[in-house]
XYZ file of C-alpha atoms in Angstrom:
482
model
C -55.191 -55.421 56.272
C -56.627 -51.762 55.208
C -59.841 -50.720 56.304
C -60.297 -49.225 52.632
C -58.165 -49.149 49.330
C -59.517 -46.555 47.241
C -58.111 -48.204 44.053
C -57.581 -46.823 39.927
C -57.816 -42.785 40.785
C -55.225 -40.219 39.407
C -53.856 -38.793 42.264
C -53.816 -34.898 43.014
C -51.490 -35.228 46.486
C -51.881 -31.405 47.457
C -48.141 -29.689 47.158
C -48.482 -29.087 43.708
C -46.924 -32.322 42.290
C -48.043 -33.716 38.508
C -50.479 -36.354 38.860
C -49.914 -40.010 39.172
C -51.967 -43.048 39.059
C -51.933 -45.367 41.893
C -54.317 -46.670 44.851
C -54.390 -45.072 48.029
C -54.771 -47.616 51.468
C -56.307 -46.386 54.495
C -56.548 -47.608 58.180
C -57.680 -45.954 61.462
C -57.940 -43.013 60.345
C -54.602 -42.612 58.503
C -53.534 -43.297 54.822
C -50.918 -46.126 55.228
C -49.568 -46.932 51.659
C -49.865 -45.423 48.164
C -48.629 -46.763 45.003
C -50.001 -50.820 43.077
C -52.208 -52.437 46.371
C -54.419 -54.595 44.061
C -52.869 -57.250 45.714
C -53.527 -56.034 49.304
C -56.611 -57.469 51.603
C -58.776 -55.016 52.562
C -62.462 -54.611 54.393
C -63.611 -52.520 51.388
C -62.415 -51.354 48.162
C -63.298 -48.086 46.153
C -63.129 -47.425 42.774
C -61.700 -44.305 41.630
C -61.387 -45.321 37.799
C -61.386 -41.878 36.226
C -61.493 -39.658 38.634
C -59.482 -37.771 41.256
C -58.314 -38.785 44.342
C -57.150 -35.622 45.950
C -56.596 -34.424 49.989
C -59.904 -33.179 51.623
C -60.521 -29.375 50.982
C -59.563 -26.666 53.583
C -61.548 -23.941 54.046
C -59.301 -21.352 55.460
C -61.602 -18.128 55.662
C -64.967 -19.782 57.710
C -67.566 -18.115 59.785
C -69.092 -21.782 60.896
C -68.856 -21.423 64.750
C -72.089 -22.212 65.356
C -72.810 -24.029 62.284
C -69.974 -26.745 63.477
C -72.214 -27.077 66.749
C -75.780 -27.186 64.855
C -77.219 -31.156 63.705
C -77.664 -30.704 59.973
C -79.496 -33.444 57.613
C -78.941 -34.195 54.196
C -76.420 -32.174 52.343
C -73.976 -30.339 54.455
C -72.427 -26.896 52.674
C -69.191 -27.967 53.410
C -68.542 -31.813 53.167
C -70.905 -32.126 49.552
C -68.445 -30.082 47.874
C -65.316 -32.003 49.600
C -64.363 -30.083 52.287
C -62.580 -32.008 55.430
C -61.500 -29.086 57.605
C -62.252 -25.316 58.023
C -60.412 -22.323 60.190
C -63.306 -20.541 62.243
C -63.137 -17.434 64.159
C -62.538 -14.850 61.061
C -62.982 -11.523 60.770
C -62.091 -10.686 64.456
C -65.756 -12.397 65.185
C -65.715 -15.973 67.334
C -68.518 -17.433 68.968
C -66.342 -17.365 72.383
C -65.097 -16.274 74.884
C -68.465 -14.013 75.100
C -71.633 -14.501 76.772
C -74.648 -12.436 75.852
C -78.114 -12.560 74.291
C -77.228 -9.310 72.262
C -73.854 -9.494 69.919
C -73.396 -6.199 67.987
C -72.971 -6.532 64.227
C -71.403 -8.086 62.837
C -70.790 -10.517 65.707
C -74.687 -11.390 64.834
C -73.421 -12.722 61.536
C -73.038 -15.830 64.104
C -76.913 -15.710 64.804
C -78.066 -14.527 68.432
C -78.693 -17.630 70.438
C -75.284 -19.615 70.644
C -73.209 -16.991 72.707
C -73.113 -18.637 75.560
C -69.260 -19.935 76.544
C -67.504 -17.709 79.089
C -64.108 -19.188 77.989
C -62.111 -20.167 74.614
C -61.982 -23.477 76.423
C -65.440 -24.301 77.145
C -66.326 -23.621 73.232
C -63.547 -26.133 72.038
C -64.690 -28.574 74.776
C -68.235 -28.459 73.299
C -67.240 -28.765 69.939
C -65.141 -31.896 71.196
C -68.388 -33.429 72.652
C -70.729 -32.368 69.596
C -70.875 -34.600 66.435
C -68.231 -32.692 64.515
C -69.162 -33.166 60.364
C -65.565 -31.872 59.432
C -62.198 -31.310 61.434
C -62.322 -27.500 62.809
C -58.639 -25.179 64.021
C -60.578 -22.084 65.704
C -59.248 -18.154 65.497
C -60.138 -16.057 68.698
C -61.925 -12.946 67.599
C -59.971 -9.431 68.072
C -63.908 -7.884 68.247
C -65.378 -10.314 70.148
C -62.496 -9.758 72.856
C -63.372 -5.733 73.160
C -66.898 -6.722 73.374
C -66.071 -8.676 76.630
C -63.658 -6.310 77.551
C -64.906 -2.780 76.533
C -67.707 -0.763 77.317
C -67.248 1.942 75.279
C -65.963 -0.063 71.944
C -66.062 3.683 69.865
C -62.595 4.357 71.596
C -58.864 2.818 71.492
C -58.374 0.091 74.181
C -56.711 1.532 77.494
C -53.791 -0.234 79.011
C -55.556 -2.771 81.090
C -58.217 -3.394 78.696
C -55.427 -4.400 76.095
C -54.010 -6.491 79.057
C -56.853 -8.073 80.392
C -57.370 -8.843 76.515
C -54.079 -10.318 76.111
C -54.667 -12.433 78.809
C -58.041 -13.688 77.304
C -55.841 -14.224 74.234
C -53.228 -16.545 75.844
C -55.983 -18.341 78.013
C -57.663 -19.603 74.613
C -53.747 -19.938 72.807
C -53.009 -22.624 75.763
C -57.098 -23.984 75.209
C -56.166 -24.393 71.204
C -57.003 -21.893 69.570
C -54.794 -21.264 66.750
C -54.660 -17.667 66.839
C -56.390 -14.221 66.545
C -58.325 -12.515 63.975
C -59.189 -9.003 63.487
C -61.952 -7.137 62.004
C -60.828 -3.200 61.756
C -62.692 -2.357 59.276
C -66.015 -3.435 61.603
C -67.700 -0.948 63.687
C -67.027 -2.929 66.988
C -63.340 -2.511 66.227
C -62.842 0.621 64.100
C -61.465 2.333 66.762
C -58.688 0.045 67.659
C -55.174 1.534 66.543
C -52.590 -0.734 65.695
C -50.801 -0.711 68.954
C -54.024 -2.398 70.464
C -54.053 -5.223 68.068
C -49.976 -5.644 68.818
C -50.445 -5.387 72.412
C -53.693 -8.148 72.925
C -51.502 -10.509 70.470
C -48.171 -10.325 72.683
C -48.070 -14.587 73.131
C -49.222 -15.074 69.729
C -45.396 -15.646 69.032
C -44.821 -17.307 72.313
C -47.505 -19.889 71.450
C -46.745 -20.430 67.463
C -50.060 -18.835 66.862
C -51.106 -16.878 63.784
C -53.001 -13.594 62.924
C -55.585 -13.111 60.040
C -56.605 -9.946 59.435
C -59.944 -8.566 58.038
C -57.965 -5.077 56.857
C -59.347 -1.583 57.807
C -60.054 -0.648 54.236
C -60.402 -3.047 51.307
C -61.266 0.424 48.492
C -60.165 3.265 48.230
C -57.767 3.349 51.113
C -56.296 -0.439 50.711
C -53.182 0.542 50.519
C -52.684 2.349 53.931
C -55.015 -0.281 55.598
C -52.117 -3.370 53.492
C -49.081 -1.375 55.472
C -51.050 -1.382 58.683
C -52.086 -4.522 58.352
C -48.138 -5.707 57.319
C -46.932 -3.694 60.350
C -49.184 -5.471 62.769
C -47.510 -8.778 61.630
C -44.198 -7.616 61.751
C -44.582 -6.403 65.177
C -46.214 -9.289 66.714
C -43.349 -11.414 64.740
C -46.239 -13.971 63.347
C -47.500 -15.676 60.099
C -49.724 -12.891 58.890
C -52.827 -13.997 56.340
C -54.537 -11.002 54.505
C -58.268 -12.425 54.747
C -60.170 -12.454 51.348
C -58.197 -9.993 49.527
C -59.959 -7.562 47.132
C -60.639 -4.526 45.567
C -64.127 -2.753 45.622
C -65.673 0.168 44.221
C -65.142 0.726 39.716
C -62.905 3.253 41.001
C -60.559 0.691 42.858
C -61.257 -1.817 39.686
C -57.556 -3.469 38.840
C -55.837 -1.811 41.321
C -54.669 -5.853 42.151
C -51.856 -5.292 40.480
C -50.621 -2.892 42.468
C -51.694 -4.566 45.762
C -50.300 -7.906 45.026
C -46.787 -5.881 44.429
C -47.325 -4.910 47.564
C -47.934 -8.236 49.084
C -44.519 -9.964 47.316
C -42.639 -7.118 48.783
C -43.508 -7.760 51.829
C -42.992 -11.566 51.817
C -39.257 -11.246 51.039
C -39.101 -10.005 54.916
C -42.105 -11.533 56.561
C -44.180 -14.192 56.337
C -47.478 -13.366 54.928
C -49.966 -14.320 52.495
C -54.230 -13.730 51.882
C -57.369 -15.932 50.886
C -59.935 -15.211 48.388
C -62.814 -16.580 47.652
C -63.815 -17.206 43.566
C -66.589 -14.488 43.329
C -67.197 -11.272 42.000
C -69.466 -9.865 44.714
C -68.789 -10.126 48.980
C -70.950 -10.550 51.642
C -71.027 -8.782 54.785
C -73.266 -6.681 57.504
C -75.888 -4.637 55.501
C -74.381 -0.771 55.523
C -75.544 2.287 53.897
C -71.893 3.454 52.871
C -71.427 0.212 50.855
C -74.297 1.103 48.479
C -72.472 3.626 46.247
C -69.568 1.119 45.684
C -71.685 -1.675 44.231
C -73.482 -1.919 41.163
C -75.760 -4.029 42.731
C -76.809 -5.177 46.366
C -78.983 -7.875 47.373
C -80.409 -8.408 50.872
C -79.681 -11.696 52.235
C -81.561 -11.028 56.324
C -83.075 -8.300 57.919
C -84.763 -8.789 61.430
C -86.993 -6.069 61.191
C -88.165 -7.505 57.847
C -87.551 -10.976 57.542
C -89.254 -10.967 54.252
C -87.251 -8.920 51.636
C -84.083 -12.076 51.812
C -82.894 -12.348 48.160
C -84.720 -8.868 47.254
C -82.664 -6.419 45.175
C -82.006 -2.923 47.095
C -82.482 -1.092 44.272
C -86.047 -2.636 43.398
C -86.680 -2.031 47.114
C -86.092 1.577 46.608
C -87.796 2.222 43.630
C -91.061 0.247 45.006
C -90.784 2.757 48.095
C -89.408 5.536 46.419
C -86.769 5.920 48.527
C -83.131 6.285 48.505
C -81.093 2.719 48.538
C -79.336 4.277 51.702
C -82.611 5.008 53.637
C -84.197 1.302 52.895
C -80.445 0.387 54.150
C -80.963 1.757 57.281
C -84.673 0.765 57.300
C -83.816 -2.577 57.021
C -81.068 -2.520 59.811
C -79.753 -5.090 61.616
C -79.162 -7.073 58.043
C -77.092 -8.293 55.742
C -76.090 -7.965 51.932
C -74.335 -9.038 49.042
C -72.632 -6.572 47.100
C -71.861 -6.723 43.706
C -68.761 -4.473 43.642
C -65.679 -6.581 42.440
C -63.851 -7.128 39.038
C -63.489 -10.327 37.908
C -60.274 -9.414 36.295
C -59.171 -8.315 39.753
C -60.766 -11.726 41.061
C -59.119 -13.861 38.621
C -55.716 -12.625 38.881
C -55.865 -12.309 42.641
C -57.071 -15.935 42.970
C -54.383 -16.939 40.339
C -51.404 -15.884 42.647
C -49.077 -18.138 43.940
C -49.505 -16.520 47.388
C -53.335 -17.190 47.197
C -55.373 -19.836 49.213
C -59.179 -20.458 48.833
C -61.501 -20.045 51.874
C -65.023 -19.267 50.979
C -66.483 -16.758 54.007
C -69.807 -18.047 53.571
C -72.599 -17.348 56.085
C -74.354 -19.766 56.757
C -76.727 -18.285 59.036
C -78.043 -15.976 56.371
C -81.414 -16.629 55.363
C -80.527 -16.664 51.318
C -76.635 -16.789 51.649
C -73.707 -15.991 48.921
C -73.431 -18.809 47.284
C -69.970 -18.976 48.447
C -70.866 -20.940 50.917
C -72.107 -23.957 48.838
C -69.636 -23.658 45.606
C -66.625 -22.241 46.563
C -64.250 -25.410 45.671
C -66.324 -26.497 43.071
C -65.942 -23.191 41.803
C -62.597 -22.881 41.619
C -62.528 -26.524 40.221
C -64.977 -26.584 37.674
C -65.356 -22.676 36.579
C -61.905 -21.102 36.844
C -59.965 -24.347 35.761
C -61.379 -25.934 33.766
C -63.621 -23.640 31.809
C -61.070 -20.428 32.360
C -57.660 -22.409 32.288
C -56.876 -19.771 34.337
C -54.012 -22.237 36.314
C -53.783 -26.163 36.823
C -55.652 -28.575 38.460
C -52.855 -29.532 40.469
C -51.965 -25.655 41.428
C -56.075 -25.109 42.425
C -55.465 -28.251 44.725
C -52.668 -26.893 46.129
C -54.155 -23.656 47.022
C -57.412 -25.500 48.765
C -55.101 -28.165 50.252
C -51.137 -28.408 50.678
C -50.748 -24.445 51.424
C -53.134 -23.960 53.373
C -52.086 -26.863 55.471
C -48.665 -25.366 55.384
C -49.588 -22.030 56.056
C -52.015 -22.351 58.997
C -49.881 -25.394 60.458
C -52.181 -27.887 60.167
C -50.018 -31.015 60.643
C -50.125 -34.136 58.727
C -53.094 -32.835 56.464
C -53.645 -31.250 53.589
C -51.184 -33.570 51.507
C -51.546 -37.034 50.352
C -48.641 -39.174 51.926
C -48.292 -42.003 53.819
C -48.900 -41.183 57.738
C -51.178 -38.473 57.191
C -54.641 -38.370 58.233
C -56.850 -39.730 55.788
C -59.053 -36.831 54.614
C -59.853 -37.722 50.802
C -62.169 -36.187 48.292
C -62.876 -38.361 44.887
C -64.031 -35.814 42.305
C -64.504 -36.264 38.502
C -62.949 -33.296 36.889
C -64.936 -32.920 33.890
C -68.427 -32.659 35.910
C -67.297 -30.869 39.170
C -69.632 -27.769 38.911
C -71.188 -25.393 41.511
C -74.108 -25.355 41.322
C -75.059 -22.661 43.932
C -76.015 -19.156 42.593
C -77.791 -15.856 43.710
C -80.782 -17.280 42.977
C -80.374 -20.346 44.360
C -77.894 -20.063 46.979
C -77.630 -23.684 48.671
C -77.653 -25.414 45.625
C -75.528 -29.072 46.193
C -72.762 -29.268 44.223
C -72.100 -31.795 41.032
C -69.189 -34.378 40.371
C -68.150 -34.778 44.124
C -68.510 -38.174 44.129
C -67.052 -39.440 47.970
C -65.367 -37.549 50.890
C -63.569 -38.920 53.643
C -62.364 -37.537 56.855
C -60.413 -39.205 59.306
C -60.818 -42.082 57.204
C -64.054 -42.295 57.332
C -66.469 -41.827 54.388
C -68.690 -38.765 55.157
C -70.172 -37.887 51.745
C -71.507 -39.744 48.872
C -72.729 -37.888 45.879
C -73.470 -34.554 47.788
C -74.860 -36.122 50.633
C -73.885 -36.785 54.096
C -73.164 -40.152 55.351
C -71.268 -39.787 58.476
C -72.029 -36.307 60.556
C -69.279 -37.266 63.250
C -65.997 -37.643 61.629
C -64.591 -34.400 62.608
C -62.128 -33.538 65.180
C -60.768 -30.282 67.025
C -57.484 -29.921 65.752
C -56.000 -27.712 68.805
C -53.301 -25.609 67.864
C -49.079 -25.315 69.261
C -50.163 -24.016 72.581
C -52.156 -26.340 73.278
C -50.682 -29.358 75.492
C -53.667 -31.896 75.174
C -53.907 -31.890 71.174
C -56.341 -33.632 69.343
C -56.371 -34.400 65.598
């Protein structure tokens, strides 16, 4: 007996594979057969007559620590557009091991009021004891580590602050965390050679962790900021991800051909590879020396002026004839979106084999990047099937199978028999996102059901099931779960 047959859909099973049509059984929690079960008793069937029937989403590039811990009603930004699990901890910014009412940007990109865990361990036990709406693997933060560590962060680590950093590192490695993130090109961490970052992630090997890397420079410097980056990775002998590779500035405008040579280089002697999100414009900290790289920037928080979220710098300068710079400042702590990216670069960076999908959204920005809301939807809806820029079965792969692969998330990510049972139903000729600058949390169309861990968690965009998640510890970890 299944607990659910989802019967008549073309499957999409994640690793790249043509499509096939067949019915997909599941039971506690786990897909148990695929292939003809019209003959097979169930407790409930699902029709999946033209549509897809494809593994759960991953997001691999998140900044939802404290989103994963927050009740949310309705539509959730990740599950309504078929998301099952995200990677947390980016950008070398995660919600623990750091207790203080003041986090420096951009650790505030996390909100103020939620950094309260003294260890790695405490977080992932709350998050184990919280209603969990998707499955979570959590990154320990290189910044948030100096911030606990350091205090004078304008300065290389000494010796025993590395140390008593490394030893952070491995305490959260044997909690289950999955690995460590960096943020160089932040201000909490721009001082941090590479030596620093090699030296706090000594057990990463050791422990079968990972490091993602928010590189130093991402315009005109990318390329010595790549071979640092590379370097770090070959040193600490670790899967190495490039987080949300691009190019900014018109000056650095398709210099992703010449980056991505980089990149396959490098592969033939290390393991590395980079998300991207499906956008032409990023989101980050508000700074004065982005302004000049974008054609545009739009203000998506500022505490001292709560009111200018979703207002155009530009209109904000010419309204009080000021420089963009000085209303930057003026506005400070904030955040932005900055229109700075080619789409050429965007399209044939997201087009690589190499290339996953994680959408960096915010989602404690008061009028986020859409991102957030339409990433997968994106991908599905604007650069397949409207662009034809690849397959649908190579933009499932990148959101699914590779990721699973590459951030060794076992047993999901690929539609077999023994894996978990996270499912998204989809119809491909509606899937749209519908999330823009304008109107940033938009719900997503033609996500018709979501299922994690078996259980259905989304119908039509909205949330069903807000406890379906789990903590999927990582290979240091003794007591897994997930």
């Amino acid at each position: 007996m299944f607990d659910c047959i989802i019967e008549g859909g073309e499957l999409v099973d994640g690793t790249g594979s043509a499509r096939v049509r067949a019915d997909l059984g599941m039971s506690q929690g786990k897909i148990l057969a695929i292939g003809d079960l019209s003959a097979a008793p169930a407790s409930e069937r699902v029709s999946a007559h033209g549509r897809i029937v494809a593994p759960g989403f991953i997001d691999v590039h998140t900044h939802d620590d404290r989103l994963l811990l927050t009740p949310t009603a309705g539509a959730h930004p990740k599950l309504s557009q078929g998301v099952t699990t995200v990677v947390s901890g980016n950008c070398g910014v995660s919600l623990a091991p750091l207790q203080t009412r003041h986090p420096p940007p951009p650790l505030d990109i996390l909100g103020t009021d939620g950094w309260i865990y003294p260890s790695f361990a405490a977080y992932l036990d709350a998050l184990e004891q919280s209603a969990l709406a998707v499955n979570v693997a959590c990154l320990v933060g290189h910044s948030t580590l100096r911030v606990k560590h350091m205090a004078d962060l304008g300065r290389p680590a000494t010796p025993d602050e590395s140390a008593a950093m490394a030893a952070e590192l491995a305490s959260a490695l044997a909690a289950g965390a999955i690995g460590l993130s960096t943020g160089l090109y932040y201000p909490p961490a721009k001082a941090a050679t590479a030596e620093e970052v090699v030296a706090v992630g000594a057990q990463l090997k050791a422990a079968g962790g990972i490091v993602t890397m928010h590189i130093r420079d991402e315009g005109d410097a990318i390329d010595e900021a790549l071979r640092e980056a590379l370097h770090i990775g070959r040193e600490l002998g670790v899967d190495t991800v490039i987080s949300h590779h691009k190019l900014v500035g018109t000056a650095n405008h398709g210099r992703s051909v010449q980056t991505l040579a980089m990149l396959e280089q490098a592969a033939r002697g290390q393991a590395v590879c980079f998300d991207c999100y499906p956008y032409n414009a990023s989101s980050t900290m508000l700074l004065p020396s982005r302004v000049k790289q974008s054609s545009d920037v739009l203000v998506t928080w500022s505490q001292p002026e709560p009111g200018v979220a979703g207002r155009s710098l530009k209109d904000l300068a010419r309204e009080r004839n000021q420089t963009e710079e000085e209303v930057a400042r003026a506005l400070q702590p904030a955040g932005a979106i900055y229109f700075a990216m080619s789409e050429d670069d965007v399209g044939r960076i997201l087009s690589h084999p190499m290339a996953m999908v994680g959408s960096d959204g915010l989602a404690h920005d008061v009028r986020p990047h859409p991102r957030l809301w339409g990433t997968f939807p994106r991908v599905l809806g604007h650069y397949v099937r409207q662009r034809k820029l690849f397959s649908l079965e190579t933009a499932i792969y990148k959101m699914t199978g590779l990721s699973a692969r590459r951030f060794g998330l076992a047993g999901r990510g690929i539609l077999a028999p023994g894996n978990h049972a996270d499912v998204v139903i989809f119809d491909e000729h509606r899937v749209t996102a519908n999330a823009s600058y304008e109107h940033p949390t938009e719900v997503s169309s033609g996500i018709d059901a979501v299922f994690v861990n078996g259980r259905l968690a989304c119908r039509n965009g909205l949330s069903v099931n807000m406890d379906a998640g789990r903590v999927l510890r990582g290979k240091g970890n003794i007591r897994k779960t997930g």
